[in-house]
Amino acid sequence: MSHKNVDTLKSEAKVLWADLQGKELKPKDRLAIPCQDMPSQEPSVRIRNMAEVAVGYSEEQVRVEASRCLQCKSAPCVKGCPVSIDIPRFIKAAEEGRFEDSLAVIRESSLLPSICGRVCPQESQCQEHCTVGKSLKDVNRAVSIGRIERFVADYERAKGTKNIPQIAPSTGKKVAIIGSGPAGITAAADIRKAGHDVTVFEAFHKPGGVLVYGIPEFRLPKSIVEEEIHTLEEMGVDIEPNFLVGRTRKLKDLIDKDGFDAVFIGSGAGLPKFMHIEGENLVGVLSANEYLTRSNLMKAYDPEHAATPTYKSRRVAVLGGGNVAMDAARTAIRLGAEKVYIVYRRTEVEMPARVEEVGHAKEEGVEFLLLRNPKRIIGDEKGRVRAIEVLSYELGEPDESGRRRPVPIEGSESILDVDTVIVSIGNDSNPLLKQTTEGLETNKWGNIIADEDGKTSMDRVYAGGDIVLGAATVILAMGQGRKAAAAINRMLAEEV
Amino acid sequence: MNKILEKRQLSEEVFRMKIEAPLIARERKPGQFVIIQKDTNYGERIPLTIADADPDEGSITIIFQTVGKTTHEMALFEVGDSFENVLGPLGQPTHIEKVGTVVCVGGGIGVAPLHPIAQAMKAAGNHVVIIMGARNRELIIMEDEMKAIADELIVCTDDGSYGRKALVTEPLKEYCESANPAMAVAIGPPIMMKFCAETTRPYGVKTIVSLNTIMVDGTGMCGGCRVTVGGETKFVCVDGPEFDGHLVDFDNMMLRLGAFKEREQEDHHQCHLDMEIAKKKQGALR
Ligand SMILES: Cc1cc2nc3c(=O)[nH]c(=O)nc-3n(C[C@H](O)[C@H](O)[C@H](O)COP(=O)(O)OP(=O)(O)OC[C@H]3O[C@@H](n4cnc5c(N)ncnc54)[C@H](O)[C@@H]3O)c2cc1C
Ligand SMILES: Cc1cc2nc3c(=O)[nH]c(=O)nc-3n(C[C@H](O)[C@H](O)[C@H](O)COP(=O)(O)OP(=O)(O)OC[C@H]3O[C@@H](n4cnc5c(N)ncnc54)[C@H](O)[C@@H]3O)c2cc1C
Ligand code: SF4
Ligand code: FES
């Protein structure tokens, strides 16, 4: 992926659109329209700031991109969307320049389009099934559904018109939401709409979940998350930060003593995994959660104002190949590291990170050491990280996950000089609620067991998002929040 | 917002504050702590033990020592000011049980977190021996409160300016030899806890320590507070803060405490300057 200048992209689109406008386009013509790249900050500039990397389509770009859609009758893209957005219909409206109508279509199914448009792994969801991508034999040349979604959501935000959803007359029922990530936010909105009182309890001092503490500003500006939270407040949802359910108050007490009629748990997957290798507790080994929380939530990237320190690094190894690893690596670059490696034990094809972020990381100078896995971390005489010993791998037969299993190559050890190791090999579920709540059933990974509706083993208690799925995605968490909200609304309606 | 209801300076570096926190006051148990953040946008989250609580009044008491940027700034807060964020109670409560004689050892500021534990040990019917130590007379805190609880109380200073001239490990060793205590609880600087654990080890006296690692969230999310206990990685905020002192890898813990030294030292220098300026300003106003 080579970087193209923002103005070039925009003026190319202008010419294209002038040519396309008003024409009757056959499928063959549509397939011939070039894909519109996302304009982004110059790599050499953006590695020195925290501002959003992708700056968004121009009006012409979005209409050109939307013109690529074939409006398939069977809409295979919709089947790839976890919340079944009517994709052809919103793209049609965008093509015709009816951006508000387009957003209205998305809003029928999704509550957080400006967030999902930025962070959904489209290439493995809607765009994976897109007929255009299939015809051109490249998923990366499918219709850029996510970028169009982002454009129409931003278009409305830029105009500053906001519609606060209608709230049904008060039912006098109270619902508690634990956690303010995408699952919690979505459930809160849908339950509030039905006229119930809603209180969101959040352990951190700022609501938003991973959207504020994990995903960096340069990928998802915090102002967008704040706006979503503000809308919730305007709907009359009560948000209580600094409240750790299980400690500040037991979950059961919320129901038995505080009068909540139902509880939704959206507490996320916040327990960092470590590799259990030698040297893991040396100074300079951090979980991605710690690194990113210091930087994002507590703004350690701004040492002039922030009291929270960050670890000073020159050479960084990030272990893992997911979005979290990309975010940590790119944050390290911005915090001034000279050299940043991603160490991943499979190949780029198997990497779970979004393709766009892998591309961005490469543009920013992150070096990918694939088919490599650390064996131990080596410290200096002061107990600080000096290097890691890395073992090379090759891909063997597929394992239960269907991916080819990485097999270590005997005697392939090598030493990589680094002073910081950021572990981002995934998260388990936080055990606190399980430990402090009798009767709340979890599976062997510590995830809360919930049925189709999000109903847990406890009466009146529902759960969704990462705490049920294990570390998953924003849109899946949202989808589960909606389902559980609908079930809670049904349950409460029956009781009136 | 958590309003400061009372403030007292206990020694040159140690402050006690009673702050409004009704929910925490109601739920907290000995051994637990809070995370305080002065201001939401740029503040650092720092862990402090809940030294006392009054559920009726809806208040908790914290006692802190000025060591770095945030604690220095907190010391400038006055009654009526508020901390924007207080989260808690966090951590596992102390396991309180009647076991016989319990030796409670507090070093410096460690006397503050030791206080509620000693109180509960006494209430459970134990014979409570308290040893408290500090570098010098000025740094001794809460002597009266401890006296009120203890069946026996020994105060030591490193320089002999008050009480016995000794490190706390000396009387601890004597007790282990003569009194056959059922257990010891040691809270203070890591180096002191380490040597207390080494002192009791040969006598097989079970020794509980309360670890003060660097923390971010305090809920098990960041892993920053991890320590090695009995060869296993534990998170102090959720598995602790109390552990069996004979199993803790103190050397690694002390190394990890220094992880952010560079930045802290820069800040420390700056906050001393700022403190002086602020103090002068406050003086001028009076
Ligand atoms: C760095 C990073 C990058 C990611 N990038 C992407 C991406 O590009 N695309 C994508 O789709 N997904 C991404 N994800 C995953 C996605 O963010 C999560 O799947 C999603 O946020 C899960 O939502 P949730 O609502 O279940 O939980 P979370 O967002 O984890 O929110 C849970 C909230 O609950 C709070 N909480 C926990 N326990 C308690 C309690 N007992 N009491 C009160 N509050 C509590 C937590 O403090 C937290 O705020 C990323 C994740 C990370 C960490
Ligand atoms: C569970 C727990 C309970 C605690 N209870 C108390 C208490 O009741 N009273 C009290 O005064 N202190 C207590 N501490 C220590 C307190 O949290 C630190 O002194 C405080 O975070 C320092 O913040 P700062 O910004 O002022 O200093 P910083 O600028 O962050 O650090 C200054 C110096 O203090 C050291 N330091 C940094 N963080 C910590 C830490 N978490 N613990 C110990 N040393 C640290 C650094 O190595 C550095 O040398 C407790 C810590 C824990 C984990
Ligand atoms: S599959 Fe692709 S081309 Fe077909 S409707 Fe969906 S987005 Fe358009
Ligand atoms: S402080 Fe973050 S896990 Fe303990």
mmCIF file of N, CA and C in Angstrom, chain B residues 94-184:
data_model
loop_
_atom_site.group_PDB
_atom_site.id
_atom_site.type_symbol
_atom_site.label_atom_id
_atom_site.label_comp_id
_atom_site.label_asym_id
_atom_site.label_seq_id
_atom_site.Cartn_x
_atom_site.Cartn_y
_atom_site.Cartn_z
ATOM 1 N N THR B 94 -8.754 -8.088 54.309
ATOM 2 C CA THR B 94 -7.865 -8.909 55.124
ATOM 3 C C THR B 94 -8.657 -10.074 55.721
ATOM 4 N N HIS B 95 -7.999 -11.222 55.766
ATOM 5 C CA HIS B 95 -8.635 -12.358 56.427
ATOM 6 C C HIS B 95 -8.428 -12.208 57.933
ATOM 7 N N ILE B 96 -9.492 -11.953 58.650
ATOM 8 C CA ILE B 96 -9.396 -11.707 60.086
ATOM 9 C C ILE B 96 -9.899 -12.937 60.847
ATOM 10 N N GLU B 97 -9.110 -13.359 61.820
ATOM 11 C CA GLU B 97 -9.453 -14.604 62.498
ATOM 12 C C GLU B 97 -8.812 -14.565 63.877
ATOM 13 N N LYS B 98 -9.370 -15.290 64.836
ATOM 14 C CA LYS B 98 -8.699 -15.375 66.130
ATOM 15 C C LYS B 98 -7.641 -16.460 66.062
ATOM 16 N N VAL B 99 -6.373 -16.030 66.203
ATOM 17 C CA VAL B 99 -5.291 -17.010 66.085
ATOM 18 C C VAL B 99 -4.408 -17.040 67.321
ATOM 19 N N GLY B 100 -4.496 -16.025 68.163
ATOM 20 C CA GLY B 100 -3.624 -15.946 69.340
ATOM 21 C C GLY B 100 -2.918 -14.611 69.368
ATOM 22 N N THR B 101 -1.587 -14.674 69.361
ATOM 23 C CA THR B 101 -0.829 -13.418 69.349
ATOM 24 C C THR B 101 -0.511 -13.001 67.918
ATOM 25 N N VAL B 102 -0.820 -11.740 67.596
ATOM 26 C CA VAL B 102 -0.514 -11.212 66.274
ATOM 27 C C VAL B 102 0.435 -10.025 66.440
ATOM 28 N N VAL B 103 1.584 -10.097 65.773
ATOM 29 C CA VAL B 103 2.504 -8.962 65.808
ATOM 30 C C VAL B 103 2.262 -8.116 64.562
ATOM 31 N N CYS B 104 1.876 -6.860 64.783
ATOM 32 C CA CYS B 104 1.625 -5.959 63.658
ATOM 33 C C CYS B 104 2.792 -4.985 63.561
ATOM 34 N N VAL B 105 3.450 -4.974 62.398
ATOM 35 C CA VAL B 105 4.618 -4.130 62.234
ATOM 36 C C VAL B 105 4.333 -3.076 61.170
ATOM 37 N N GLY B 106 4.495 -1.820 61.560
ATOM 38 C CA GLY B 106 4.239 -0.745 60.599
ATOM 39 C C GLY B 106 5.469 0.113 60.414
ATOM 40 N N GLY B 107 5.805 0.375 59.152
ATOM 41 C CA GLY B 107 6.962 1.222 58.887
ATOM 42 C C GLY B 107 6.519 2.497 58.206
ATOM 43 N N GLY B 108 6.877 3.634 58.777
ATOM 44 C CA GLY B 108 6.551 4.936 58.176
ATOM 45 C C GLY B 108 5.067 5.075 57.939
ATOM 46 N N ILE B 109 4.722 5.373 56.695
ATOM 47 C CA ILE B 109 3.328 5.569 56.302
ATOM 48 C C ILE B 109 2.540 4.266 56.394
ATOM 49 N N GLY B 110 3.251 3.130 56.421
ATOM 50 C CA GLY B 110 2.608 1.820 56.510
ATOM 51 C C GLY B 110 1.764 1.649 57.763
ATOM 52 N N VAL B 111 1.983 2.517 58.742
ATOM 53 C CA VAL B 111 1.169 2.464 59.960
ATOM 54 C C VAL B 111 -0.293 2.757 59.626
ATOM 55 N N ALA B 112 -0.519 3.606 58.630
ATOM 56 C CA ALA B 112 -1.896 3.972 58.267
ATOM 57 C C ALA B 112 -2.705 2.763 57.793
ATOM 58 N N PRO B 113 -2.226 2.024 56.778
ATOM 59 C CA PRO B 113 -2.976 0.832 56.374
ATOM 60 C C PRO B 113 -3.008 -0.251 57.440
ATOM 61 N N LEU B 114 -2.011 -0.243 58.327
ATOM 62 C CA LEU B 114 -1.960 -1.264 59.376
ATOM 63 C C LEU B 114 -3.071 -1.046 60.409
ATOM 64 N N HIS B 115 -3.427 0.216 60.595
ATOM 65 C CA HIS B 115 -4.373 0.567 61.660
ATOM 66 C C HIS B 115 -5.698 -0.204 61.609
ATOM 67 N N PRO B 116 -6.431 -0.188 60.468
ATOM 68 C CA PRO B 116 -7.706 -0.921 60.466
ATOM 69 C C PRO B 116 -7.526 -2.418 60.658
ATOM 70 N N ILE B 117 -6.370 -2.946 60.220
ATOM 71 C CA ILE B 117 -6.137 -4.386 60.352
ATOM 72 C C ILE B 117 -5.894 -4.731 61.822
ATOM 73 N N ALA B 118 -5.049 -3.933 62.467
ATOM 74 C CA ALA B 118 -4.777 -4.157 63.891
ATOM 75 C C ALA B 118 -6.073 -4.063 64.699
ATOM 76 N N GLN B 119 -6.872 -3.076 64.322
ATOM 77 C CA GLN B 119 -8.158 -2.885 64.992
ATOM 78 C C GLN B 119 -9.028 -4.145 64.873
ATOM 79 N N ALA B 120 -9.124 -4.664 63.651
ATOM 80 C CA ALA B 120 -9.960 -5.831 63.423
ATOM 81 C C ALA B 120 -9.377 -7.064 64.105
ATOM 82 N N MET B 121 -8.062 -7.187 64.113
ATOM 83 C CA MET B 121 -7.416 -8.327 64.781
ATOM 84 C C MET B 121 -7.727 -8.304 66.274
ATOM 85 N N LYS B 122 -7.702 -7.100 66.805
ATOM 86 C CA LYS B 122 -8.009 -6.942 68.232
ATOM 87 C C LYS B 122 -9.476 -7.314 68.480
ATOM 88 N N ALA B 123 -10.342 -6.784 67.641
ATOM 89 C CA ALA B 123 -11.773 -7.038 67.812
ATOM 90 C C ALA B 123 -12.089 -8.527 67.719
ATOM 91 N N ALA B 124 -11.285 -9.262 66.940
ATOM 92 C CA ALA B 124 -11.515 -10.700 66.793
ATOM 93 C C ALA B 124 -10.988 -11.482 67.998
ATOM 94 N N GLY B 125 -10.408 -10.769 68.967
ATOM 95 C CA GLY B 125 -9.997 -11.433 70.199
ATOM 96 C C GLY B 125 -8.535 -11.833 70.263
ATOM 97 N N ASN B 126 -7.727 -11.295 69.368
ATOM 98 C CA ASN B 126 -6.297 -11.631 69.399
ATOM 99 C C ASN B 126 -5.547 -10.753 70.400
ATOM 100 N N HIS B 127 -4.403 -11.268 70.836
ATOM 101 C CA HIS B 127 -3.469 -10.464 71.607
ATOM 102 C C HIS B 127 -2.637 -9.700 70.570
ATOM 103 N N VAL B 128 -2.758 -8.367 70.564
ATOM 104 C CA VAL B 128 -2.131 -7.599 69.483
ATOM 105 C C VAL B 128 -0.897 -6.835 69.974
ATOM 106 N N VAL B 129 0.244 -7.177 69.372
ATOM 107 C CA VAL B 129 1.488 -6.470 69.652
ATOM 108 C C VAL B 129 1.768 -5.557 68.457
ATOM 109 N N ILE B 130 1.992 -4.278 68.729
ATOM 110 C CA ILE B 130 2.272 -3.382 67.602
ATOM 111 C C ILE B 130 3.691 -2.838 67.693
ATOM 112 N N ILE B 131 4.414 -2.991 66.583
ATOM 113 C CA ILE B 131 5.741 -2.396 66.489
ATOM 114 C C ILE B 131 5.667 -1.354 65.394
ATOM 115 N N MET B 132 5.979 -0.119 65.736
ATOM 116 C CA MET B 132 5.981 0.857 64.650
ATOM 117 C C MET B 132 7.304 1.604 64.597
ATOM 118 N N GLY B 133 7.740 1.889 63.376
ATOM 119 C CA GLY B 133 9.044 2.519 63.222
ATOM 120 C C GLY B 133 9.022 3.608 62.175
ATOM 121 N N ALA B 134 9.983 4.504 62.312
ATOM 122 C CA ALA B 134 10.129 5.561 61.312
ATOM 123 C C ALA B 134 11.575 6.011 61.328
ATOM 124 N N ARG B 135 11.932 6.828 60.316
ATOM 125 C CA ARG B 135 13.316 7.281 60.248
ATOM 126 C C ARG B 135 13.647 8.158 61.462
ATOM 127 N N ASN B 136 12.713 9.066 61.799
ATOM 128 C CA ASN B 136 12.949 9.916 62.958
ATOM 129 C C ASN B 136 11.638 10.297 63.614
ATOM 130 N N ARG B 137 11.724 11.009 64.698
ATOM 131 C CA ARG B 137 10.582 11.367 65.513
ATOM 132 C C ARG B 137 9.476 12.069 64.704
ATOM 133 N N GLU B 138 9.882 12.969 63.792
ATOM 134 C CA GLU B 138 8.923 13.753 63.006
ATOM 135 C C GLU B 138 8.011 12.865 62.153
ATOM 136 N N LEU B 139 8.518 11.693 61.801
ATOM 137 C CA LEU B 139 7.781 10.863 60.845
ATOM 138 C C LEU B 139 6.889 9.824 61.520
ATOM 139 N N ILE B 140 6.855 9.837 62.831
ATOM 140 C CA ILE B 140 5.970 8.901 63.547
ATOM 141 C C ILE B 140 4.542 9.399 63.424
ATOM 142 N N ILE B 141 3.642 8.511 62.973
ATOM 143 C CA ILE B 141 2.240 8.927 62.895
ATOM 144 C C ILE B 141 1.357 7.970 63.685
ATOM 145 N N MET B 142 0.224 8.462 64.107
ATOM 146 C CA MET B 142 -0.853 7.654 64.695
ATOM 147 C C MET B 142 -0.440 6.870 65.939
ATOM 148 N N GLU B 143 0.463 7.425 66.707
ATOM 149 C CA GLU B 143 0.903 6.684 67.891
ATOM 150 C C GLU B 143 -0.263 6.495 68.874
ATOM 151 N N ASP B 144 -1.060 7.555 69.073
ATOM 152 C CA ASP B 144 -2.167 7.460 70.035
ATOM 153 C C ASP B 144 -3.199 6.432 69.603
ATOM 154 N N GLU B 145 -3.533 6.471 68.311
ATOM 155 C CA GLU B 145 -4.526 5.519 67.810
ATOM 156 C C GLU B 145 -4.038 4.084 67.988
ATOM 157 N N MET B 146 -2.760 3.860 67.751
ATOM 158 C CA MET B 146 -2.219 2.517 67.871
ATOM 159 C C MET B 146 -2.163 2.088 69.339
ATOM 160 N N LYS B 147 -1.818 3.056 70.187
ATOM 161 C CA LYS B 147 -1.757 2.770 71.618
ATOM 162 C C LYS B 147 -3.115 2.286 72.122
ATOM 163 N N ALA B 148 -4.161 2.900 71.583
ATOM 164 C CA ALA B 148 -5.518 2.561 72.007
ATOM 165 C C ALA B 148 -5.890 1.120 71.661
ATOM 166 N N ILE B 149 -5.260 0.570 70.654
ATOM 167 C CA ILE B 149 -5.595 -0.794 70.226
ATOM 168 C C ILE B 149 -4.675 -1.834 70.853
ATOM 169 N N ALA B 150 -3.392 -1.483 70.936
ATOM 170 C CA ALA B 150 -2.374 -2.484 71.222
ATOM 171 C C ALA B 150 -2.403 -3.017 72.646
ATOM 172 N N ASP B 151 -2.136 -4.303 72.757
ATOM 173 C CA ASP B 151 -1.879 -4.859 74.084
ATOM 174 C C ASP B 151 -0.458 -4.498 74.487
ATOM 175 N N GLU B 152 0.411 -4.443 73.488
ATOM 176 C CA GLU B 152 1.787 -3.994 73.726
ATOM 177 C C GLU B 152 2.187 -3.132 72.541
ATOM 178 N N LEU B 153 2.883 -2.037 72.817
ATOM 179 C CA LEU B 153 3.291 -1.151 71.716
ATOM 180 C C LEU B 153 4.769 -0.811 71.835
ATOM 181 N N ILE B 154 5.486 -0.942 70.725
ATOM 182 C CA ILE B 154 6.896 -0.554 70.714
ATOM 183 C C ILE B 154 7.118 0.429 69.579
ATOM 184 N N VAL B 155 7.721 1.552 69.903
ATOM 185 C CA VAL B 155 8.030 2.529 68.865
ATOM 186 C C VAL B 155 9.546 2.577 68.686
ATOM 187 N N CYS B 156 9.988 2.536 67.415
ATOM 188 C CA CYS B 156 11.424 2.634 67.142
ATOM 189 C C CYS B 156 11.679 3.775 66.160
ATOM 190 N N THR B 157 12.847 4.373 66.274
ATOM 191 C CA THR B 157 13.295 5.277 65.208
ATOM 192 C C THR B 157 14.685 4.852 64.772
ATOM 193 N N ASP B 158 14.966 5.102 63.494
ATOM 194 C CA ASP B 158 16.284 4.728 62.953
ATOM 195 C C ASP B 158 17.384 5.513 63.665
ATOM 196 N N ASP B 159 17.097 6.792 63.979
ATOM 197 C CA ASP B 159 18.146 7.656 64.536
ATOM 198 C C ASP B 159 18.069 7.792 66.056
ATOM 199 N N GLY B 160 17.111 7.103 66.653
ATOM 200 C CA GLY B 160 17.014 7.141 68.108
ATOM 201 C C GLY B 160 16.418 8.425 68.658
ATOM 202 N N SER B 161 15.829 9.250 67.779
ATOM 203 C CA SER B 161 15.278 10.523 68.255
ATOM 204 C C SER B 161 13.997 10.330 69.060
ATOM 205 N N TYR B 162 13.470 9.127 69.035
ATOM 206 C CA TYR B 162 12.275 8.838 69.825
ATOM 207 C C TYR B 162 12.179 7.333 70.015
ATOM 208 N N GLY B 163 11.647 6.897 71.137
ATOM 209 C CA GLY B 163 11.489 5.465 71.387
ATOM 210 C C GLY B 163 12.833 4.756 71.357
ATOM 211 N N ARG B 164 12.766 3.533 70.901
ATOM 212 C CA ARG B 164 13.978 2.727 70.871
ATOM 213 C C ARG B 164 14.754 3.001 69.589
ATOM 214 N N LYS B 165 16.083 3.067 69.674
ATOM 215 C CA LYS B 165 16.889 3.258 68.467
ATOM 216 C C LYS B 165 17.118 1.884 67.840
ATOM 217 N N ALA B 166 16.301 1.585 66.823
ATOM 218 C CA ALA B 166 16.397 0.268 66.201
ATOM 219 C C ALA B 166 15.571 0.236 64.930
ATOM 220 N N LEU B 167 15.843 -0.754 64.097
ATOM 221 C CA LEU B 167 14.944 -1.034 62.984
ATOM 222 C C LEU B 167 13.840 -1.944 63.519
ATOM 223 N N VAL B 168 12.660 -1.902 62.894
ATOM 224 C CA VAL B 168 11.536 -2.691 63.416
ATOM 225 C C VAL B 168 11.822 -4.183 63.475
ATOM 226 N N THR B 169 12.766 -4.630 62.668
ATOM 227 C CA THR B 169 13.054 -6.068 62.643
ATOM 228 C C THR B 169 13.658 -6.563 63.954
ATOM 229 N N GLU B 170 14.295 -5.652 64.690
ATOM 230 C CA GLU B 170 14.904 -6.074 65.962
ATOM 231 C C GLU B 170 13.882 -6.565 66.982
ATOM 232 N N PRO B 171 12.919 -5.705 67.370
ATOM 233 C CA PRO B 171 11.893 -6.205 68.298
ATOM 234 C C PRO B 171 11.073 -7.343 67.702
ATOM 235 N N LEU B 172 10.886 -7.322 66.387
ATOM 236 C CA LEU B 172 10.136 -8.422 65.758
ATOM 237 C C LEU B 172 10.843 -9.749 66.026
ATOM 238 N N LYS B 173 12.170 -9.733 65.875
ATOM 239 C CA LYS B 173 12.957 -10.945 66.095
ATOM 240 C C LYS B 173 12.808 -11.402 67.548
ATOM 241 N N GLU B 174 12.865 -10.441 68.459
ATOM 242 C CA GLU B 174 12.742 -10.792 69.883
ATOM 243 C C GLU B 174 11.390 -11.441 70.175
ATOM 244 N N TYR B 175 10.343 -10.889 69.581
ATOM 245 C CA TYR B 175 9.020 -11.473 69.789
ATOM 246 C C TYR B 175 8.928 -12.886 69.239
ATOM 247 N N CYS B 176 9.528 -13.075 68.069
ATOM 248 C CA CYS B 176 9.486 -14.410 67.469
ATOM 249 C C CYS B 176 10.189 -15.413 68.386
ATOM 250 N N GLU B 177 11.288 -14.968 69.005
ATOM 251 C CA GLU B 177 12.044 -15.859 69.883
ATOM 252 C C GLU B 177 11.310 -16.149 71.178
ATOM 253 N N SER B 178 10.723 -15.087 71.760
ATOM 254 C CA SER B 178 10.191 -15.244 73.116
ATOM 255 C C SER B 178 8.699 -15.552 73.169
ATOM 256 N N ALA B 179 7.916 -14.944 72.293
ATOM 257 C CA ALA B 179 6.462 -14.985 72.513
ATOM 258 C C ALA B 179 5.705 -15.978 71.650
ATOM 259 N N ASN B 180 6.400 -16.595 70.680
ATOM 260 C CA ASN B 180 5.742 -17.576 69.823
ATOM 261 C C ASN B 180 4.437 -17.066 69.208
ATOM 262 N N PRO B 181 4.505 -15.959 68.453
ATOM 263 C CA PRO B 181 3.282 -15.409 67.869
ATOM 264 C C PRO B 181 2.691 -16.326 66.806
ATOM 265 N N ALA B 182 1.384 -16.234 66.638
ATOM 266 C CA ALA B 182 0.715 -17.055 65.624
ATOM 267 C C ALA B 182 0.939 -16.484 64.240
ATOM 268 N N MET B 183 0.979 -15.180 64.168
ATOM 269 C CA MET B 183 1.275 -14.584 62.858
ATOM 270 C C MET B 183 1.767 -13.152 62.994
ATOM 271 N N ALA B 184 2.311 -12.650 61.881
ATOM 272 C CA ALA B 184 2.767 -11.272 61.838
ATOM 273 C C ALA B 184 2.135 -10.590 60.626
#
